[in-house]
Short mmCIF file of C-alpha atoms and ligand atoms in Angstrom, two decimals:
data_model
loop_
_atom_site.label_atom_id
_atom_site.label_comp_id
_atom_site.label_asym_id
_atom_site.label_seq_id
_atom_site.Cartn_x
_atom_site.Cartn_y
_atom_site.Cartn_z
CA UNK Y 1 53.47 21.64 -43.52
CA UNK Y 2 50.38 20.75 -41.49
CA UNK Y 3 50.81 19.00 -38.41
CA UNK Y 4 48.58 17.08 -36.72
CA UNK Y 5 48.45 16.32 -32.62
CA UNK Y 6 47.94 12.90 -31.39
CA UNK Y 7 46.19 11.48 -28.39
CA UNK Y 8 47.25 7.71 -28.30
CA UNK Y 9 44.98 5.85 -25.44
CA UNK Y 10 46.17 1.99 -24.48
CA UNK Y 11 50.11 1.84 -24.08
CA UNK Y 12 50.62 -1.73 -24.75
CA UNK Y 13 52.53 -3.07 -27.55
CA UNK Y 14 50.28 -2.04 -30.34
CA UNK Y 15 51.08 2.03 -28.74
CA UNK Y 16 54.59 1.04 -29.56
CA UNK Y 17 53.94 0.04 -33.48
CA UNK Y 18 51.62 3.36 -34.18
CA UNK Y 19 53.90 5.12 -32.32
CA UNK Y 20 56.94 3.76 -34.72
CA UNK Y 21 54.75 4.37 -37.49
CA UNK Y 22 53.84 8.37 -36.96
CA UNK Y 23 57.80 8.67 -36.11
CA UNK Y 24 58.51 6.78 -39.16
CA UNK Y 25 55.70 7.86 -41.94
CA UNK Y 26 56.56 11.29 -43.13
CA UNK Y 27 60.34 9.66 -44.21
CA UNK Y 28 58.57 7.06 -46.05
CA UNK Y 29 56.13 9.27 -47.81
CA UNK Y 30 57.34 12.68 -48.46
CA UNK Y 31 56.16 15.10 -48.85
CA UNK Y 32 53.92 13.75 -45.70
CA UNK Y 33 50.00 14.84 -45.92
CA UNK Y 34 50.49 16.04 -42.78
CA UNK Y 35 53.04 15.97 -39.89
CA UNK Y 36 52.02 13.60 -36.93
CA UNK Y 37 52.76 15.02 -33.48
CA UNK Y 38 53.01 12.93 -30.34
CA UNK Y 39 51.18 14.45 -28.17
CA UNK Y 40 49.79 13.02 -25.15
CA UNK Y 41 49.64 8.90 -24.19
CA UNK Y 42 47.12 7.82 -22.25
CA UNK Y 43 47.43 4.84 -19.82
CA UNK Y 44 45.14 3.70 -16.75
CA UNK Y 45 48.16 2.66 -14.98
CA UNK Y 46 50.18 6.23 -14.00
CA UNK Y 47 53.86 4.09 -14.28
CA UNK Y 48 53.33 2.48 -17.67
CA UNK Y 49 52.04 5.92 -18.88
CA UNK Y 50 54.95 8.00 -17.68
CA UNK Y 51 57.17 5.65 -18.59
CA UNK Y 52 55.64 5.04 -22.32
CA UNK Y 53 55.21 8.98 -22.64
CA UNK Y 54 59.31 8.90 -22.55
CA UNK Y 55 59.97 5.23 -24.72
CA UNK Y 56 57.64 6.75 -27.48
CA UNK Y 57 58.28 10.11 -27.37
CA UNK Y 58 55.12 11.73 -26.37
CA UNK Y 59 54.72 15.14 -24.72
CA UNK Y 60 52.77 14.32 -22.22
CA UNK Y 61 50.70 11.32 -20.51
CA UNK Y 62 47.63 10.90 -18.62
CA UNK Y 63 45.72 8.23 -16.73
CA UNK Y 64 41.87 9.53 -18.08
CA UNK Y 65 41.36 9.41 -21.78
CA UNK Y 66 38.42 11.81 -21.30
CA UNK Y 67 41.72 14.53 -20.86
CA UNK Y 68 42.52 13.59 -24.58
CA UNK Y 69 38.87 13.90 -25.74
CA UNK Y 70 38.39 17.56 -23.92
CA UNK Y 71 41.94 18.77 -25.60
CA UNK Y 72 41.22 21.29 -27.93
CA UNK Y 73 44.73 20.78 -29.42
CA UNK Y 74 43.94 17.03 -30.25
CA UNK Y 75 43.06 16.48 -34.23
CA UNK Y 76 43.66 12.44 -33.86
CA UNK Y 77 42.53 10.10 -30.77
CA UNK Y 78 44.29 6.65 -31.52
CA UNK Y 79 42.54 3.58 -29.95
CA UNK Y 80 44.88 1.15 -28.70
CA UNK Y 81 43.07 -0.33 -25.75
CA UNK Y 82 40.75 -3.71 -25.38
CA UNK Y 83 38.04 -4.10 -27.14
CA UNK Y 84 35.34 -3.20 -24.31
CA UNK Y 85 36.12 -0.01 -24.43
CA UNK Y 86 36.50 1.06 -28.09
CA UNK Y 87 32.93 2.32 -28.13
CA UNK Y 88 32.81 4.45 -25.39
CA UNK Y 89 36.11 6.10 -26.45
CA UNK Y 90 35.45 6.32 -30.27
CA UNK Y 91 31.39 7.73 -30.23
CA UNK Y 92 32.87 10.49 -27.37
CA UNK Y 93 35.63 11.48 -29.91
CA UNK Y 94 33.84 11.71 -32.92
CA UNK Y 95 31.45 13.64 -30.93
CA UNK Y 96 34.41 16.09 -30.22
CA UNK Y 97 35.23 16.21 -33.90
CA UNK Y 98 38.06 14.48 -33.82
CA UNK Y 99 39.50 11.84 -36.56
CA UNK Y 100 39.37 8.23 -35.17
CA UNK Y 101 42.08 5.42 -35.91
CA UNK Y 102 41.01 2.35 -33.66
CA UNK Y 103 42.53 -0.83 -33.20
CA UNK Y 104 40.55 -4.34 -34.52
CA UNK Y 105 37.90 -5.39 -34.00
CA UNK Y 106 36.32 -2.62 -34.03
CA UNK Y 107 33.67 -3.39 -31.10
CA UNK Y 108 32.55 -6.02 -29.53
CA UNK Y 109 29.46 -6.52 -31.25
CA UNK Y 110 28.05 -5.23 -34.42
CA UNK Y 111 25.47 -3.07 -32.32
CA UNK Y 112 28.56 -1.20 -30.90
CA UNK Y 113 30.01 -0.89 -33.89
CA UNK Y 114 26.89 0.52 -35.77
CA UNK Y 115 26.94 3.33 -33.05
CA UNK Y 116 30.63 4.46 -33.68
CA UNK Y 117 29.75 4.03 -37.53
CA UNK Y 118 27.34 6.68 -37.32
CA UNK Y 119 28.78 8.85 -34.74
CA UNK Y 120 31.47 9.19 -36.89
CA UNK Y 121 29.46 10.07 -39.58
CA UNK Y 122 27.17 12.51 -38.38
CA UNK Y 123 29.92 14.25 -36.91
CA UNK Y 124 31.59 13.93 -40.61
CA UNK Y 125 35.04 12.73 -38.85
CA UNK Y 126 37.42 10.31 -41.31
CA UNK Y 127 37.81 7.22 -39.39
CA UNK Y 128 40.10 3.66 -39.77
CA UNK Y 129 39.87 0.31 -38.25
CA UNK Y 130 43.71 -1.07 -37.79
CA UNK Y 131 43.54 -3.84 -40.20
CA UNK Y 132 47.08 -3.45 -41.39
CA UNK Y 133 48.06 -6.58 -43.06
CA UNK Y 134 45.84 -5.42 -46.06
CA UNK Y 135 48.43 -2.94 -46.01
CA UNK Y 136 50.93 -5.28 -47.04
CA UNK Y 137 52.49 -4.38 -50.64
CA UNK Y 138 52.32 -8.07 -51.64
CA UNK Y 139 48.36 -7.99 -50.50
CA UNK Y 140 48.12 -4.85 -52.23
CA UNK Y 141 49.64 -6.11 -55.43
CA UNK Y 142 47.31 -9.14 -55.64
CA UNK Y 143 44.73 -6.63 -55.22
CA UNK Y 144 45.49 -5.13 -58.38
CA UNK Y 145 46.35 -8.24 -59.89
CA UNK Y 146 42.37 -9.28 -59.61
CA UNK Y 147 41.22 -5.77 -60.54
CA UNK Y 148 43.10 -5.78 -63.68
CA UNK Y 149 41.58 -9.91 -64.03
CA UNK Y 150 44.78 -11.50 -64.89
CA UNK Y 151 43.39 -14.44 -62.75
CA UNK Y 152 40.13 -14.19 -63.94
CA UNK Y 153 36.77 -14.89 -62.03
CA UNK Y 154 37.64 -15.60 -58.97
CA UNK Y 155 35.65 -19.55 -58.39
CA UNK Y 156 36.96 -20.29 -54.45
CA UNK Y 157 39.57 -19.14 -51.96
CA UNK Y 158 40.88 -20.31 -48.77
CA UNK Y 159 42.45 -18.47 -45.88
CA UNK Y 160 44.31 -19.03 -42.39
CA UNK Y 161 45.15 -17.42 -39.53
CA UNK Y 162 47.41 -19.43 -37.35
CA UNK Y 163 49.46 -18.55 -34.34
CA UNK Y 164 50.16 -20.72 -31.59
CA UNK Y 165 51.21 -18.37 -28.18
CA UNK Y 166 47.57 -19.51 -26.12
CA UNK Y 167 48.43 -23.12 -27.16
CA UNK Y 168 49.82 -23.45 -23.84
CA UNK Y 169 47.29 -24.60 -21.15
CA UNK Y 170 49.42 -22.87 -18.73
CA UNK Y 171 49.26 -19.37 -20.39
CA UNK Y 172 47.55 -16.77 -18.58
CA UNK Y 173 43.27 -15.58 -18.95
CA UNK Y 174 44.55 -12.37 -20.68
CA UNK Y 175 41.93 -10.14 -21.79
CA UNK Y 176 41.81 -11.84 -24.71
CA UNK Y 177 39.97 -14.58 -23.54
CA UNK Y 178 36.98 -12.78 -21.56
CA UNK Y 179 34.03 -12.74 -23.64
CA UNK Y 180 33.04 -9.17 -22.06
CA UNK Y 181 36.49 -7.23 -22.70
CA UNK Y 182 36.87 -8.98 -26.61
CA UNK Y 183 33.46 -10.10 -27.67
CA UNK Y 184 35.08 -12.95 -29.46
CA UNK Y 185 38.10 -14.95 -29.47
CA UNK Y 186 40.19 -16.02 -32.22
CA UNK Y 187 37.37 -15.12 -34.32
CA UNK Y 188 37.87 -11.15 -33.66
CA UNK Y 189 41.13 -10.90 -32.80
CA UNK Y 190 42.96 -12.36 -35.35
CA UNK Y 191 40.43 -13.63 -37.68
CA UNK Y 192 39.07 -10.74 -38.76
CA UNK Y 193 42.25 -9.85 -40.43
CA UNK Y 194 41.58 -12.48 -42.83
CA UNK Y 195 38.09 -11.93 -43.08
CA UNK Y 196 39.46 -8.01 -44.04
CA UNK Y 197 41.56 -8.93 -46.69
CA UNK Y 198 39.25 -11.63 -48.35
CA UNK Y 199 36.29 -9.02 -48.59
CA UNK Y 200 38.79 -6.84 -49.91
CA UNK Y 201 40.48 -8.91 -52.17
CA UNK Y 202 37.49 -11.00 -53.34
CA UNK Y 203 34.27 -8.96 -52.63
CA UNK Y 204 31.28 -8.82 -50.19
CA UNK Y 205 30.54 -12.24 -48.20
CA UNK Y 206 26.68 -13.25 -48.37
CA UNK Y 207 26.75 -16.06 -46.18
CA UNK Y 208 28.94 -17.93 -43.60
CA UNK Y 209 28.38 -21.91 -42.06
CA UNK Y 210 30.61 -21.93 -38.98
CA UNK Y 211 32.27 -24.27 -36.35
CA UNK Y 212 33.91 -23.18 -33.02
CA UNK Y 213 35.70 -24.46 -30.36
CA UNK Y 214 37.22 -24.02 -26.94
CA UNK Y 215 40.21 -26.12 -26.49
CA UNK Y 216 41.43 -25.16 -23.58
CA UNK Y 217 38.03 -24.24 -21.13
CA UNK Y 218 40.09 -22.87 -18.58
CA UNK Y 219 43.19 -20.57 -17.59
CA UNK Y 220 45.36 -19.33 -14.79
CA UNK Y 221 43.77 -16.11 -13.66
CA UNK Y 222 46.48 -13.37 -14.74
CA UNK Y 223 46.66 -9.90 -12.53
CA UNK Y 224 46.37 -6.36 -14.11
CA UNK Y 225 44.62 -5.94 -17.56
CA UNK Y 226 48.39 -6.42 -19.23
CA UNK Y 227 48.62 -8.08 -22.84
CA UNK Y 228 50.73 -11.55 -21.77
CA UNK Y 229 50.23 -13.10 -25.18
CA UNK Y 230 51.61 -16.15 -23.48
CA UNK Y 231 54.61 -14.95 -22.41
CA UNK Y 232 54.05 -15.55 -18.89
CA UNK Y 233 54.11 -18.90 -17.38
CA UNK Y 234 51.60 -19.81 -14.50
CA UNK Y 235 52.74 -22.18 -11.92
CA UNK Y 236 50.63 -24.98 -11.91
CA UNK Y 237 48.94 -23.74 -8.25
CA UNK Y 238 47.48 -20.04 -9.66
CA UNK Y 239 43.67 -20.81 -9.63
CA UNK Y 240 41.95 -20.74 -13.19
CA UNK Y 241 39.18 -19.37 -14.45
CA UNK Y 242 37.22 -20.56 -17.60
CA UNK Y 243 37.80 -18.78 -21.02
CA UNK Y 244 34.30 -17.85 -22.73
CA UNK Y 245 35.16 -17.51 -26.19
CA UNK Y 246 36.24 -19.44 -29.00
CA UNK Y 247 40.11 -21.46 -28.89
CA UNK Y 248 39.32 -21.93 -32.76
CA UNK Y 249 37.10 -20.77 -35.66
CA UNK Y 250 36.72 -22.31 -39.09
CA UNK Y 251 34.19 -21.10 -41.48
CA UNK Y 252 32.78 -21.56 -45.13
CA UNK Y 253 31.90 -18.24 -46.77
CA UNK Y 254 29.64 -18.02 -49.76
CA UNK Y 255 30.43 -14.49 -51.63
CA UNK Y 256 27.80 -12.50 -52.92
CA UNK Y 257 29.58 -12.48 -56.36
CA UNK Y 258 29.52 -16.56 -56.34
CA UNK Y 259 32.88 -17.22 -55.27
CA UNK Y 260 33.24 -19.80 -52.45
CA UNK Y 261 35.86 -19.71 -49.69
CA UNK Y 262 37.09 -21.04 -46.49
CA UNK Y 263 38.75 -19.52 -43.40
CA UNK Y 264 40.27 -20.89 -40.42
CA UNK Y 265 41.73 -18.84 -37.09
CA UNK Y 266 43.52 -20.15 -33.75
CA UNK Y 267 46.35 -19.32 -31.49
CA UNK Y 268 46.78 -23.03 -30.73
CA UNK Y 269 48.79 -24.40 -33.97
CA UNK Y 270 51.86 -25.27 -32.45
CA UNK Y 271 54.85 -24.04 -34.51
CA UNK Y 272 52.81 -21.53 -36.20
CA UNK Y 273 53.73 -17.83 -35.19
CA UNK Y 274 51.91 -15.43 -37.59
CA UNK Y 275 51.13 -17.60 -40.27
CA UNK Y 276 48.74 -15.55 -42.43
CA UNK Y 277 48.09 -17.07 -46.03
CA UNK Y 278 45.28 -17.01 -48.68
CA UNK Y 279 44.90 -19.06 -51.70
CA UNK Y 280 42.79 -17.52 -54.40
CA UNK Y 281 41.59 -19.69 -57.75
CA UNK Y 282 40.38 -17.83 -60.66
CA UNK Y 283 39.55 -18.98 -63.84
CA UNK Y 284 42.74 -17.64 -65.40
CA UNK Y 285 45.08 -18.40 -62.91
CA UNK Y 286 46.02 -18.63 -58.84
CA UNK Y 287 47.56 -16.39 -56.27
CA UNK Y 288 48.99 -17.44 -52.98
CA UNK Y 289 50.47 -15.31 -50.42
CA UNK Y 290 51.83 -16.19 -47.02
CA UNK Y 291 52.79 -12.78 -44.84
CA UNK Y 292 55.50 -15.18 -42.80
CA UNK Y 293 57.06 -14.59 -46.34
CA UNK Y 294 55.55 -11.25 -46.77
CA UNK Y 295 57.73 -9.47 -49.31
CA UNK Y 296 56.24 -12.53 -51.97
CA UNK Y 297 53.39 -13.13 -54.14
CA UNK Y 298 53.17 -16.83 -55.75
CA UNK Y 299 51.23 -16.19 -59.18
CA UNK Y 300 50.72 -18.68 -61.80
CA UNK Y 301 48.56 -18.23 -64.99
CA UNK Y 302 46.85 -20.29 -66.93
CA UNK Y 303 47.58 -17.86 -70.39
CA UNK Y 304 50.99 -18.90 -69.91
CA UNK Y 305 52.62 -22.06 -71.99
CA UNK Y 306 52.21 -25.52 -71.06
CA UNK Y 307 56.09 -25.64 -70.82
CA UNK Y 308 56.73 -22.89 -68.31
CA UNK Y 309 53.11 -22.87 -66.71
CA UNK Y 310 53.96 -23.06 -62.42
CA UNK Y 311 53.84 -20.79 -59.97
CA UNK Y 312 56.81 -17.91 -60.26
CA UNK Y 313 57.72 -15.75 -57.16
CA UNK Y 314 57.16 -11.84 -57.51
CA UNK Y 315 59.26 -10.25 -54.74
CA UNK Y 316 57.31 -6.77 -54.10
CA UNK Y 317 59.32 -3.51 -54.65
CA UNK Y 318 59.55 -0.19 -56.01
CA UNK Y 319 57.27 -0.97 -58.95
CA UNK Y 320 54.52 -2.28 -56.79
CA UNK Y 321 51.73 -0.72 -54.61
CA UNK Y 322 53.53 2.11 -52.62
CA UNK Y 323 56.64 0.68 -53.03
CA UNK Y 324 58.27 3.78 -54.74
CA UNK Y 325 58.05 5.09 -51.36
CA UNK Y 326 59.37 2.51 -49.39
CA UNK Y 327 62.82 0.67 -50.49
CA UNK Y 328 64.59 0.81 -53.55
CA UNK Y 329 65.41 -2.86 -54.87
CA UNK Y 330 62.70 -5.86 -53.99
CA UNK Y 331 63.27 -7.97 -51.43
CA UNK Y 332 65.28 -5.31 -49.21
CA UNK Y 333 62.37 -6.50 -46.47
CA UNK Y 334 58.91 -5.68 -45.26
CA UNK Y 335 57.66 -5.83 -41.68
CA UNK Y 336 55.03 -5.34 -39.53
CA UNK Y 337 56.21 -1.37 -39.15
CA UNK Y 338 56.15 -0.61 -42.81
CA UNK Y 339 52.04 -2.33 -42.77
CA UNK Y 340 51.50 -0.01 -40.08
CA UNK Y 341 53.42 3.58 -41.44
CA UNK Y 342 51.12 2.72 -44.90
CA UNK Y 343 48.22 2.54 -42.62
CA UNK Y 344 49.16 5.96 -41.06
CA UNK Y 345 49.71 6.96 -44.57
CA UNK Y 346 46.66 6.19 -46.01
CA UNK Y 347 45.03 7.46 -42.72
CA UNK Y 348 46.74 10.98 -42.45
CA UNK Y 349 45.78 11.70 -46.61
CA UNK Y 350 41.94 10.85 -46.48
CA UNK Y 351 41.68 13.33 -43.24
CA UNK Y 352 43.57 16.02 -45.88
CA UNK Y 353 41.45 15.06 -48.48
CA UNK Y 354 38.44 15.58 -46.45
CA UNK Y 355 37.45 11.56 -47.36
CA UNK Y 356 37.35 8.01 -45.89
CA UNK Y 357 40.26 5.79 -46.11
CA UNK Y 358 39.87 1.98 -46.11
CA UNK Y 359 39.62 0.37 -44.52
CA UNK Y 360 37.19 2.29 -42.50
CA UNK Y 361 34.25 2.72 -39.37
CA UNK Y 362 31.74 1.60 -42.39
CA UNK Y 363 34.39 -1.38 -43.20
CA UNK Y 364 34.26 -2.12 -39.46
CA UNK Y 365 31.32 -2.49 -39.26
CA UNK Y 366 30.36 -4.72 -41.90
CA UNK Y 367 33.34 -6.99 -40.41
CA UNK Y 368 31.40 -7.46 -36.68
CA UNK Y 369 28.36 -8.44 -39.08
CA UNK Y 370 30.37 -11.22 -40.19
CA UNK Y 371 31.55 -12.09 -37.10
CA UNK Y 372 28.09 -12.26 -35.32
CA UNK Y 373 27.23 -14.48 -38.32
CA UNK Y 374 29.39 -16.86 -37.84
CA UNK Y 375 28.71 -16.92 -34.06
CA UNK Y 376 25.38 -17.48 -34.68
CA UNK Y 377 26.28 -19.93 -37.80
CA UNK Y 378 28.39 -22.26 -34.94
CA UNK Y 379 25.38 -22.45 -32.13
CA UNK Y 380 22.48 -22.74 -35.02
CA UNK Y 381 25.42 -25.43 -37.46
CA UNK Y 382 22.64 -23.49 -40.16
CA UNK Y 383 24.58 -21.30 -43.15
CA UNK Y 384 23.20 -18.14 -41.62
CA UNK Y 385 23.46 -14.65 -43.49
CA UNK Y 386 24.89 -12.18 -42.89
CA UNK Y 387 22.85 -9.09 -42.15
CA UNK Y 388 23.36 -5.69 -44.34
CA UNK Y 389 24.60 -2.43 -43.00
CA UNK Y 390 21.80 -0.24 -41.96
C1 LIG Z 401 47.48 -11.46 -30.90
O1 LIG Z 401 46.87 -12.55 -31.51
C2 LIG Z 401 47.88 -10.38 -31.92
O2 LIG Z 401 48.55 -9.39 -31.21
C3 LIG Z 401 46.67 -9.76 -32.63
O3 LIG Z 401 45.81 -9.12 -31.71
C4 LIG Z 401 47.14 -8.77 -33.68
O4 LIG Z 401 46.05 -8.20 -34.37
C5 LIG Z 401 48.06 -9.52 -34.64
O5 LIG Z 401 48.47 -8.69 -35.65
C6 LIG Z 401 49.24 -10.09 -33.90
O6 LIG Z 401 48.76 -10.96 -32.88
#
């Protein structure tokens, strides 16, 4: 069987899950498309490298990503870094022919993300943005729930994202909240996901009328580039420094198929921890998902009697999307590793199949579009439209 060597840059916590998930794939899906081979890890900091290079098995490390991108024996560079950086990494790979997986968003601004769209395709590399939740079998199975129209036209839908580990005044300026390392703030880092399922689950948005905020204008400075997600506790004397991006994004989207929708993002809710729903109305029915339940899909439909008409609870398995691949009864349980092993799935077959997965560069793409949109939408308070890909 084909195998396939990895270059993983970024060893944060999102190296561990892709690293779980190339360790993990070819028992979920065999026969694999290909076997995925740890080779090197890449971190700017020489300790968390070595050290990472051991905890996720890799053969080697390095402090330079350039070493992974000059690597003849490298088929797959795997961007797990900030956002400020994606760029840079992703057009120099493509350029070396490799295949691209890169962590959302994909850039920090659509102009940056138009570049790695077409590096990737003049170089005819198969790339994929790390929207994983999409990935989700209960996402997947409302997907084809839509497709095959047992809810009808879709009329309006409404979606959250809603965490609440920066509620904290006291937790630290992470990278997270400097406009020139992530572009945006809970806009592209966790809104996006929504955004990603919604255009895939609904169709292409047309236009978007925005509102912003910043909550919380300024943090404790935090040292080293490390991912804190509020972990870490300032003491009230570390000196702050303000945050430049947005605390908290809600946005109406008109679709360019008519339907109407709403999303809202923010790591401020209080007591929410990765509360990810949507609610979608059709004509012939309603689907609600919520991935803080994620092995459920509430359905109800209209074509059924008045006497039994309510929502019912489908508990994803075996019979659903990829689910004769993962475990054998419903309900056995599906986490964030099994969203990210499908996504290595689906990743690892388009590069045999010589095609694009989705969600992809193109995908990506069209995602900062939206986002600059509804940047744009929240200074202007116009609906503002959203540009095509060119
Ligand atoms: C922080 O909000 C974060 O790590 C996001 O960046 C991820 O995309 C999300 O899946 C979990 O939360």
């Amino acid at each position: 069987m084909k195998k396939m060597n990895i270059g993983l840059i970024g060893a944060g916590f999102m190296a561990k899950a892709h690293s779980i998930a190339y360790a993990g794939m070819p028992m979920f899906f065999w026969p694999a498309p290909a076997i995925p081979v740890k080779k090197t890890i890449v971190d700017i900091n020489e300790e968390i490298a070595r050290d990472s290079a051991d905890k996720l098995a890799f053969k080697t490390y390095s402090t330079d990503w350039r070493a992974i991108i000059e690597d003849p024996e490298i088929d797959i560079v795997d961007i797990c870094t900030p956002n400020n950086i994606h760029a840079e990494i992703a057009i120099a790979a493509a350029k070396a022919g490799k295949h691209i997986i890169c962590e959302k968003p994909l850039a920090l601004t659509s102009t940056q993300a138009r570049d790695m769209y077409l590096a990737a395709k003049e170089n005819k590399v198969t790339t994929m943005v790390a929207f994983n939740y999409r990935k989700t079998p209960a996402v997947q199975l409302a997907k084809k729930y839509i497709t095959e129209g047992a809810i009808g036209r879709i009329l309006d839908f409404h979606g959250t994202y809603l965490q609440d580990w920066s509620a904290d005044p006291n937790s630290p300026l992470s990278w997270r909240f400097q406009k020139s390392i992530c572009g945006s703030g809970a806009l592209g880092d966790i809104g996006t996901h929504v955004v990603d399922m919604l255009r895939f689950l609904v169709g292409d948005f047309d236009s978007v009328n925005a509102r912003t905020a910043t909550y919380i204008p300024e943090r404790p400075t935090q040292s080293g580039l490390s991912d804190s997600l509020g972990n870490i506790k300032s003491s009230s004397n570390t000196p702050k420094k303000p945050v430049d991006v947005d605390d908290q994004c809600c946005f109406m989207v008109q679709c360019k198929n008519g339907a109407f929708g709403t999303i809202e993002a923010t790591r401020n809710a209080w007591g929410r921890n990765n509360f990810i729903t949507f609610e979608i109305h059709g004509t012939e029915g309603t689907i609600y998902f919520n991935y803080e339940r994620r092995d459920e899909l509430q359905v109800c439909f209209a074509k059924d009697n008045d006497d039994r008409r309510g929502f019912r609870t489908v508990y994803t398995g075996p019979s659903h999307p990829y689910g004769s691949s993962l475990w054998p009864i419903p309900a056995l349980g599906i986490g964030y590793t099994e969203t990210k092993i499908i996504e290595t799935y689906d990743f690892f077959k388009a590069i045999m199949e010589n095609r694009q997965p989705e969600p992809n560069f193109k995908d990506g793409y069209a995602i900062e579009l939206i986002s600059d949109a509804v940047l744009e939408s929240a200074q202007t308070q116009q609906w503002t439209k959203i540009k095509e890909i060119s």
